PDB file of C-alpha atoms in Angstrom:
ATOM      1  CA  MET A1154       0.000   0.000   0.000  1.00  0.00           C
ATOM      2  CA  ASP A1155       1.033   3.482  -0.678  1.00  0.00           C
ATOM      3  CA  TYR A1156       1.014   5.155   2.735  1.00  0.00           C
ATOM      4  CA  LYS A1157       2.284   8.407   1.320  1.00  0.00           C
ATOM      5  CA  LEU A1158      -0.842   8.733  -0.837  1.00  0.00           C
ATOM      6  CA  LYS A1159      -3.136   7.954   2.148  1.00  0.00           C
ATOM      7  CA  PHE A1160      -1.293  10.492   4.302  1.00  0.00           C
ATOM      8  CA  PHE A1161      -1.612  13.102   1.546  1.00  0.00           C
ATOM      9  CA  HIS A1162      -5.406  12.485   1.332  1.00  0.00           C
ATOM     10  CA  LEU A1163      -5.624  12.835   5.108  1.00  0.00           C
ATOM     11  CA  ILE A1164      -3.899  16.186   5.038  1.00  0.00           C
ATOM     12  CA  LEU A1165      -5.780  17.358   1.951  1.00  0.00           C
ATOM     13  CA  PHE A1166      -9.307  16.540   3.161  1.00  0.00           C
ATOM     14  CA  ILE A1167      -9.420  16.181   6.950  1.00  0.00           C
ATOM     15  CA  PHE A1168      -7.266  19.071   8.152  1.00  0.00           C
ATOM     16  CA  PRO A1169      -9.077  21.763   6.100  1.00  0.00           C
ATOM     17  CA  ALA A1170     -12.383  20.468   7.479  1.00  0.00           C
ATOM     18  CA  ILE A1171     -11.043  20.809  11.034  1.00  0.00           C
ATOM     19  CA  PHE A1172      -9.780  24.340  10.377  1.00  0.00           C
ATOM     20  CA  ILE A1173     -13.072  25.440   8.776  1.00  0.00           C
ATOM     21  CA  ALA A1174     -15.129  23.968  11.624  1.00  0.00           C
ATOM     22  CA  GLY A1175     -12.890  25.671  14.153  1.00  0.00           C
ATOM     23  CA  CYS A1176     -13.465  29.159  12.720  1.00  0.00           C
ATOM     24  CA  ASP A1177     -15.645  31.531  14.696  1.00  0.00           C
ATOM     25  CA  THR A1178     -19.054  31.752  13.033  1.00  0.00           C
ATOM     26  CA  ASP A1179     -20.669  34.187  15.469  1.00  0.00           C
ATOM     27  CA  VAL A1180     -22.044  37.197  13.681  1.00  0.00           C
ATOM     28  CA  SER A1181     -22.050  40.424  15.640  1.00  0.00           C
ATOM     29  CA  PRO A1182     -25.590  41.568  16.456  1.00  0.00           C
ATOM     30  CA  GLU A1183     -27.240  44.459  14.668  1.00  0.00           C
ATOM     31  CA  PRO A1184     -26.757  47.840  16.368  1.00  0.00           C
ATOM     32  CA  LEU A1185     -29.391  48.892  18.900  1.00  0.00           C
ATOM     33  CA  GLU A1186     -32.218  51.040  17.584  1.00  0.00           C
ATOM     34  CA  ILE A1187     -35.266  52.748  19.069  1.00  0.00           C
ATOM     35  CA  ILE A1188     -38.045  52.494  16.503  1.00  0.00           C
ATOM     36  CA  GLY A1189     -40.799  55.084  16.227  1.00  0.00           C
ATOM     37  CA  THR A1190     -41.414  58.810  16.085  1.00  0.00           C
ATOM     38  CA  PRO A1191     -44.189  60.080  18.372  1.00  0.00           C
ATOM     39  CA  GLU A1192     -46.322  63.167  17.923  1.00  0.00           C
ATOM     40  CA  ASN A1193     -44.447  66.392  18.453  1.00  0.00           C
ATOM     41  CA  THR A1194     -47.380  68.258  20.046  1.00  0.00           C
ATOM     42  CA  LEU A1195     -48.633  67.350  23.512  1.00  0.00           C
ATOM     43  CA  TYR A1196     -51.688  68.945  25.106  1.00  0.00           C
ATOM     44  CA  TYR A1197     -52.124  69.926  28.748  1.00  0.00           C
ATOM     45  CA  ASP A1198     -54.324  67.527  30.748  1.00  0.00           C
ATOM     46  CA  SER A1199     -54.557  65.113  27.802  1.00  0.00           C
ATOM     47  CA  GLU A1200     -52.965  61.692  28.073  1.00  0.00           C
ATOM     48  CA  PHE A1201     -49.952  61.071  25.861  1.00  0.00           C
ATOM     49  CA  GLU A1202     -49.229  57.479  24.911  1.00  0.00           C
ATOM     50  CA  TYR A1203     -46.893  56.098  22.286  1.00  0.00           C
ATOM     51  CA  THR A1204     -45.542  52.600  21.719  1.00  0.00           C
ATOM     52  CA  PHE A1205     -41.934  52.370  20.607  1.00  0.00           C
ATOM     53  CA  GLY A1206     -40.123  49.365  19.231  1.00  0.00           C
ATOM     54  CA  ALA A1207     -36.597  48.163  19.857  1.00  0.00           C
ATOM     55  CA  SER A1208     -34.270  46.169  17.657  1.00  0.00           C
ATOM     56  CA  GLY A1209     -30.687  44.981  17.505  1.00  0.00           C
ATOM     57  CA  GLY A1210     -28.395  43.896  20.288  1.00  0.00           C
ATOM     58  CA  ASP A1211     -28.941  40.573  21.999  1.00  0.00           C
ATOM     59  CA  GLY A1212     -32.678  41.095  22.487  1.00  0.00           C
ATOM     60  CA  SER A1213     -32.893  41.514  26.282  1.00  0.00           C
ATOM     61  CA  TYR A1214     -33.669  45.197  26.619  1.00  0.00           C
ATOM     62  CA  ARG A1215     -33.940  47.761  29.405  1.00  0.00           C
ATOM     63  CA  TYR A1216     -35.496  51.174  28.814  1.00  0.00           C
ATOM     64  CA  ARG A1217     -35.185  54.523  30.592  1.00  0.00           C
ATOM     65  CA  TYR A1218     -36.977  57.884  30.276  1.00  0.00           C
ATOM     66  CA  ILE A1219     -34.833  60.973  30.921  1.00  0.00           C
ATOM     67  CA  GLN A1220     -37.075  63.976  31.559  1.00  0.00           C
ATOM     68  CA  ASN A1221     -34.579  66.841  31.101  1.00  0.00           C
ATOM     69  CA  PRO A1222     -31.538  65.628  29.169  1.00  0.00           C
ATOM     70  CA  GLU A1223     -28.398  67.690  29.371  1.00  0.00           C
ATOM     71  CA  SER A1224     -27.470  69.363  26.125  1.00  0.00           C
ATOM     72  CA  ASP A1225     -24.131  70.594  24.880  1.00  0.00           C
ATOM     73  CA  GLU A1226     -25.855  72.884  22.427  1.00  0.00           C
ATOM     74  CA  ASP A1227     -27.018  76.406  23.156  1.00  0.00           C
ATOM     75  CA  ASP A1228     -30.698  75.762  22.557  1.00  0.00           C
ATOM     76  CA  ASP A1229     -33.966  77.444  23.369  1.00  0.00           C
ATOM     77  CA  PHE A1230     -35.668  74.512  25.099  1.00  0.00           C
ATOM     78  CA  GLU A1231     -37.532  74.963  28.358  1.00  0.00           C
ATOM     79  CA  ASP A1232     -37.364  72.502  31.259  1.00  0.00           C
ATOM     80  CA  ASN A1233     -39.654  69.590  30.538  1.00  0.00           C
ATOM     81  CA  PRO A1234     -42.593  69.634  33.011  1.00  0.00           C
ATOM     82  CA  VAL A1235     -44.021  66.312  31.776  1.00  0.00           C
ATOM     83  CA  GLU A1236     -43.385  63.280  33.939  1.00  0.00           C
ATOM     84  CA  MET A1237     -43.762  60.088  31.940  1.00  0.00           C
ATOM     85  CA  SER A1238     -43.452  56.422  32.698  1.00  0.00           C
ATOM     86  CA  ILE A1239     -42.384  53.463  30.607  1.00  0.00           C
ATOM     87  CA  GLU A1240     -44.637  50.427  30.611  1.00  0.00           C
ATOM     88  CA  ILE A1241     -43.702  47.025  29.216  1.00  0.00           C
ATOM     89  CA  LEU A1242     -46.838  45.061  28.412  1.00  0.00           C
ATOM     90  CA  ASP A1243     -45.260  41.902  27.016  1.00  0.00           C
ATOM     91  CA  ASP A1244     -41.683  40.826  27.757  1.00  0.00           C
ATOM     92  CA  ALA A1245     -41.703  38.622  24.651  1.00  0.00           C
ATOM     93  CA  LYS A1246     -42.136  41.650  22.384  1.00  0.00           C
ATOM     94  CA  ALA A1247     -39.394  44.191  21.817  1.00  0.00           C
ATOM     95  CA  SER A1248     -41.603  47.187  22.516  1.00  0.00           C
ATOM     96  CA  PHE A1249     -42.471  49.590  25.294  1.00  0.00           C
ATOM     97  CA  THR A1250     -45.110  52.241  25.850  1.00  0.00           C
ATOM     98  CA  LEU A1251     -44.330  55.751  27.036  1.00  0.00           C
ATOM     99  CA  ARG A1252     -47.212  57.362  28.961  1.00  0.00           C
ATOM    100  CA  GLY A1253     -47.755  60.715  30.574  1.00  0.00           C
ATOM    101  CA  ILE A1254     -50.262  63.492  31.202  1.00  0.00           C
ATOM    102  CA  PRO A1255     -48.820  66.991  30.784  1.00  0.00           C
ATOM    103  CA  LYS A1256     -49.814  69.111  33.775  1.00  0.00           C
ATOM    104  CA  LEU A1257     -49.421  72.819  34.234  1.00  0.00           C
ATOM    105  CA  PRO A1258     -46.688  73.384  36.866  1.00  0.00           C
ATOM    106  CA  ALA A1259     -47.609  75.275  40.024  1.00  0.00           C
ATOM    107  CA  ASN A1260     -47.376  79.069  39.753  1.00  0.00           C
ATOM    108  CA  SER A1261     -47.519  78.894  35.942  1.00  0.00           C
ATOM    109  CA  SER A1262     -50.107  80.007  33.456  1.00  0.00           C
ATOM    110  CA  PHE A1263     -51.078  78.733  30.032  1.00  0.00           C
ATOM    111  CA  GLU A1264     -49.865  81.983  28.515  1.00  0.00           C
ATOM    112  CA  ASP A1265     -46.357  81.393  29.933  1.00  0.00           C
ATOM    113  CA  LEU A1266     -46.049  77.826  28.701  1.00  0.00           C
ATOM    114  CA  ASN A1267     -48.310  77.600  25.648  1.00  0.00           C
ATOM    115  CA  ASN A1268     -46.369  76.515  22.545  1.00  0.00           C
ATOM    116  CA  THR A1269     -43.070  76.154  24.418  1.00  0.00           C
ATOM    117  CA  LYS A1270     -40.491  73.673  23.128  1.00  0.00           C
ATOM    118  CA  HIS A1271     -39.269  70.844  25.343  1.00  0.00           C
ATOM    119  CA  LYS A1272     -37.305  67.630  24.941  1.00  0.00           C
ATOM    120  CA  TYR A1273     -36.855  64.255  26.526  1.00  0.00           C
ATOM    121  CA  ARG A1274     -34.488  61.356  25.955  1.00  0.00           C
ATOM    122  CA  LEU A1275     -35.031  57.623  25.775  1.00  0.00           C
ATOM    123  CA  GLU A1276     -32.238  55.214  26.588  1.00  0.00           C
ATOM    124  CA  LEU A1277     -32.130  51.617  25.372  1.00  0.00           C
ATOM    125  CA  THR A1278     -29.590  49.064  26.565  1.00  0.00           C
ATOM    126  CA  ASP A1279     -29.095  45.349  26.104  1.00  0.00           C
ATOM    127  CA  GLY A1280     -26.553  45.081  28.920  1.00  0.00           C
ATOM    128  CA  LYS A1281     -23.578  45.537  26.603  1.00  0.00           C
ATOM    129  CA  ASN A1282     -24.460  48.480  24.382  1.00  0.00           C
ATOM    130  CA  ILE A1283     -26.398  51.689  25.065  1.00  0.00           C
ATOM    131  CA  ILE A1284     -28.165  53.981  22.627  1.00  0.00           C
ATOM    132  CA  THR A1285     -29.999  57.210  23.385  1.00  0.00           C
ATOM    133  CA  ARG A1286     -32.408  59.180  21.250  1.00  0.00           C
ATOM    134  CA  ASP A1287     -33.745  62.680  21.896  1.00  0.00           C
ATOM    135  CA  PHE A1288     -37.302  63.721  21.100  1.00  0.00           C
ATOM    136  CA  GLU A1289     -38.636  67.268  20.879  1.00  0.00           C
ATOM    137  CA  PHE A1290     -42.200  68.339  21.528  1.00  0.00           C
ATOM    138  CA  THR A1291     -44.321  71.434  21.960  1.00  0.00           C
ATOM    139  CA  LEU A1292     -46.810  71.830  24.803  1.00  0.00           C
ATOM    140  CA  SER A1293     -50.080  73.421  23.773  1.00  0.00           C
ATOM    141  CA  LYS A1294     -53.381  74.322  25.313  1.00  0.00           C
ATOM    142  CA  ASN A1295     -56.196  71.989  24.337  1.00  0.00           C
ATOM    143  CA  THR A1296     -58.881  74.229  22.862  1.00  0.00           C
ATOM    144  CA  LEU A1297     -62.498  73.669  21.960  1.00  0.00           C
ATOM    145  CA  ASN A1298     -64.011  75.832  19.238  1.00  0.00           C
ATOM    146  CA  ILE A1299     -67.742  76.463  19.313  1.00  0.00           C
ATOM    147  CA  LEU A1300     -69.607  78.587  16.832  1.00  0.00           C
ATOM    148  CA  GLY A1301     -69.020  82.160  17.848  1.00  0.00           C
ATOM    149  CA  GLY A1302     -66.219  81.557  20.395  1.00  0.00           C
ATOM    150  CA  THR A1303     -63.414  79.522  21.860  1.00  0.00           C
ATOM    151  CA  ILE A1304     -63.348  77.764  25.202  1.00  0.00           C
TER     152      ILE A1304
END
């Protein structure tokens, strides 16, 4: 028997299979993303609710609402008076609901705060990576128009 030929076949076929099988086949996960763009006008004493989605990362998410994010920019945003909460209805789904009811702060009037610009930030993490996204909104007075006047 020709042992040299058998040894050559062993090297030619078995060793490449071992090297290919030993290569790392893990694909890095997609980057984290907060999905959705809520309304940019909120009304005093009217419930705000918006369901966001999440994607990327390893799929086990934690969410956080930041009421008054710090900004490096010189902007004309007022302090955000709207306290909101994040609610997760189904852990199996990659989504969360942001809820809040804008209230008029004490010692303020509608004229002072009507049509003022505010912002908030949402933070999404999967335990390894963190992404934040800022959202801007305007607070307005909820009006009712009746023939001949406005309430």
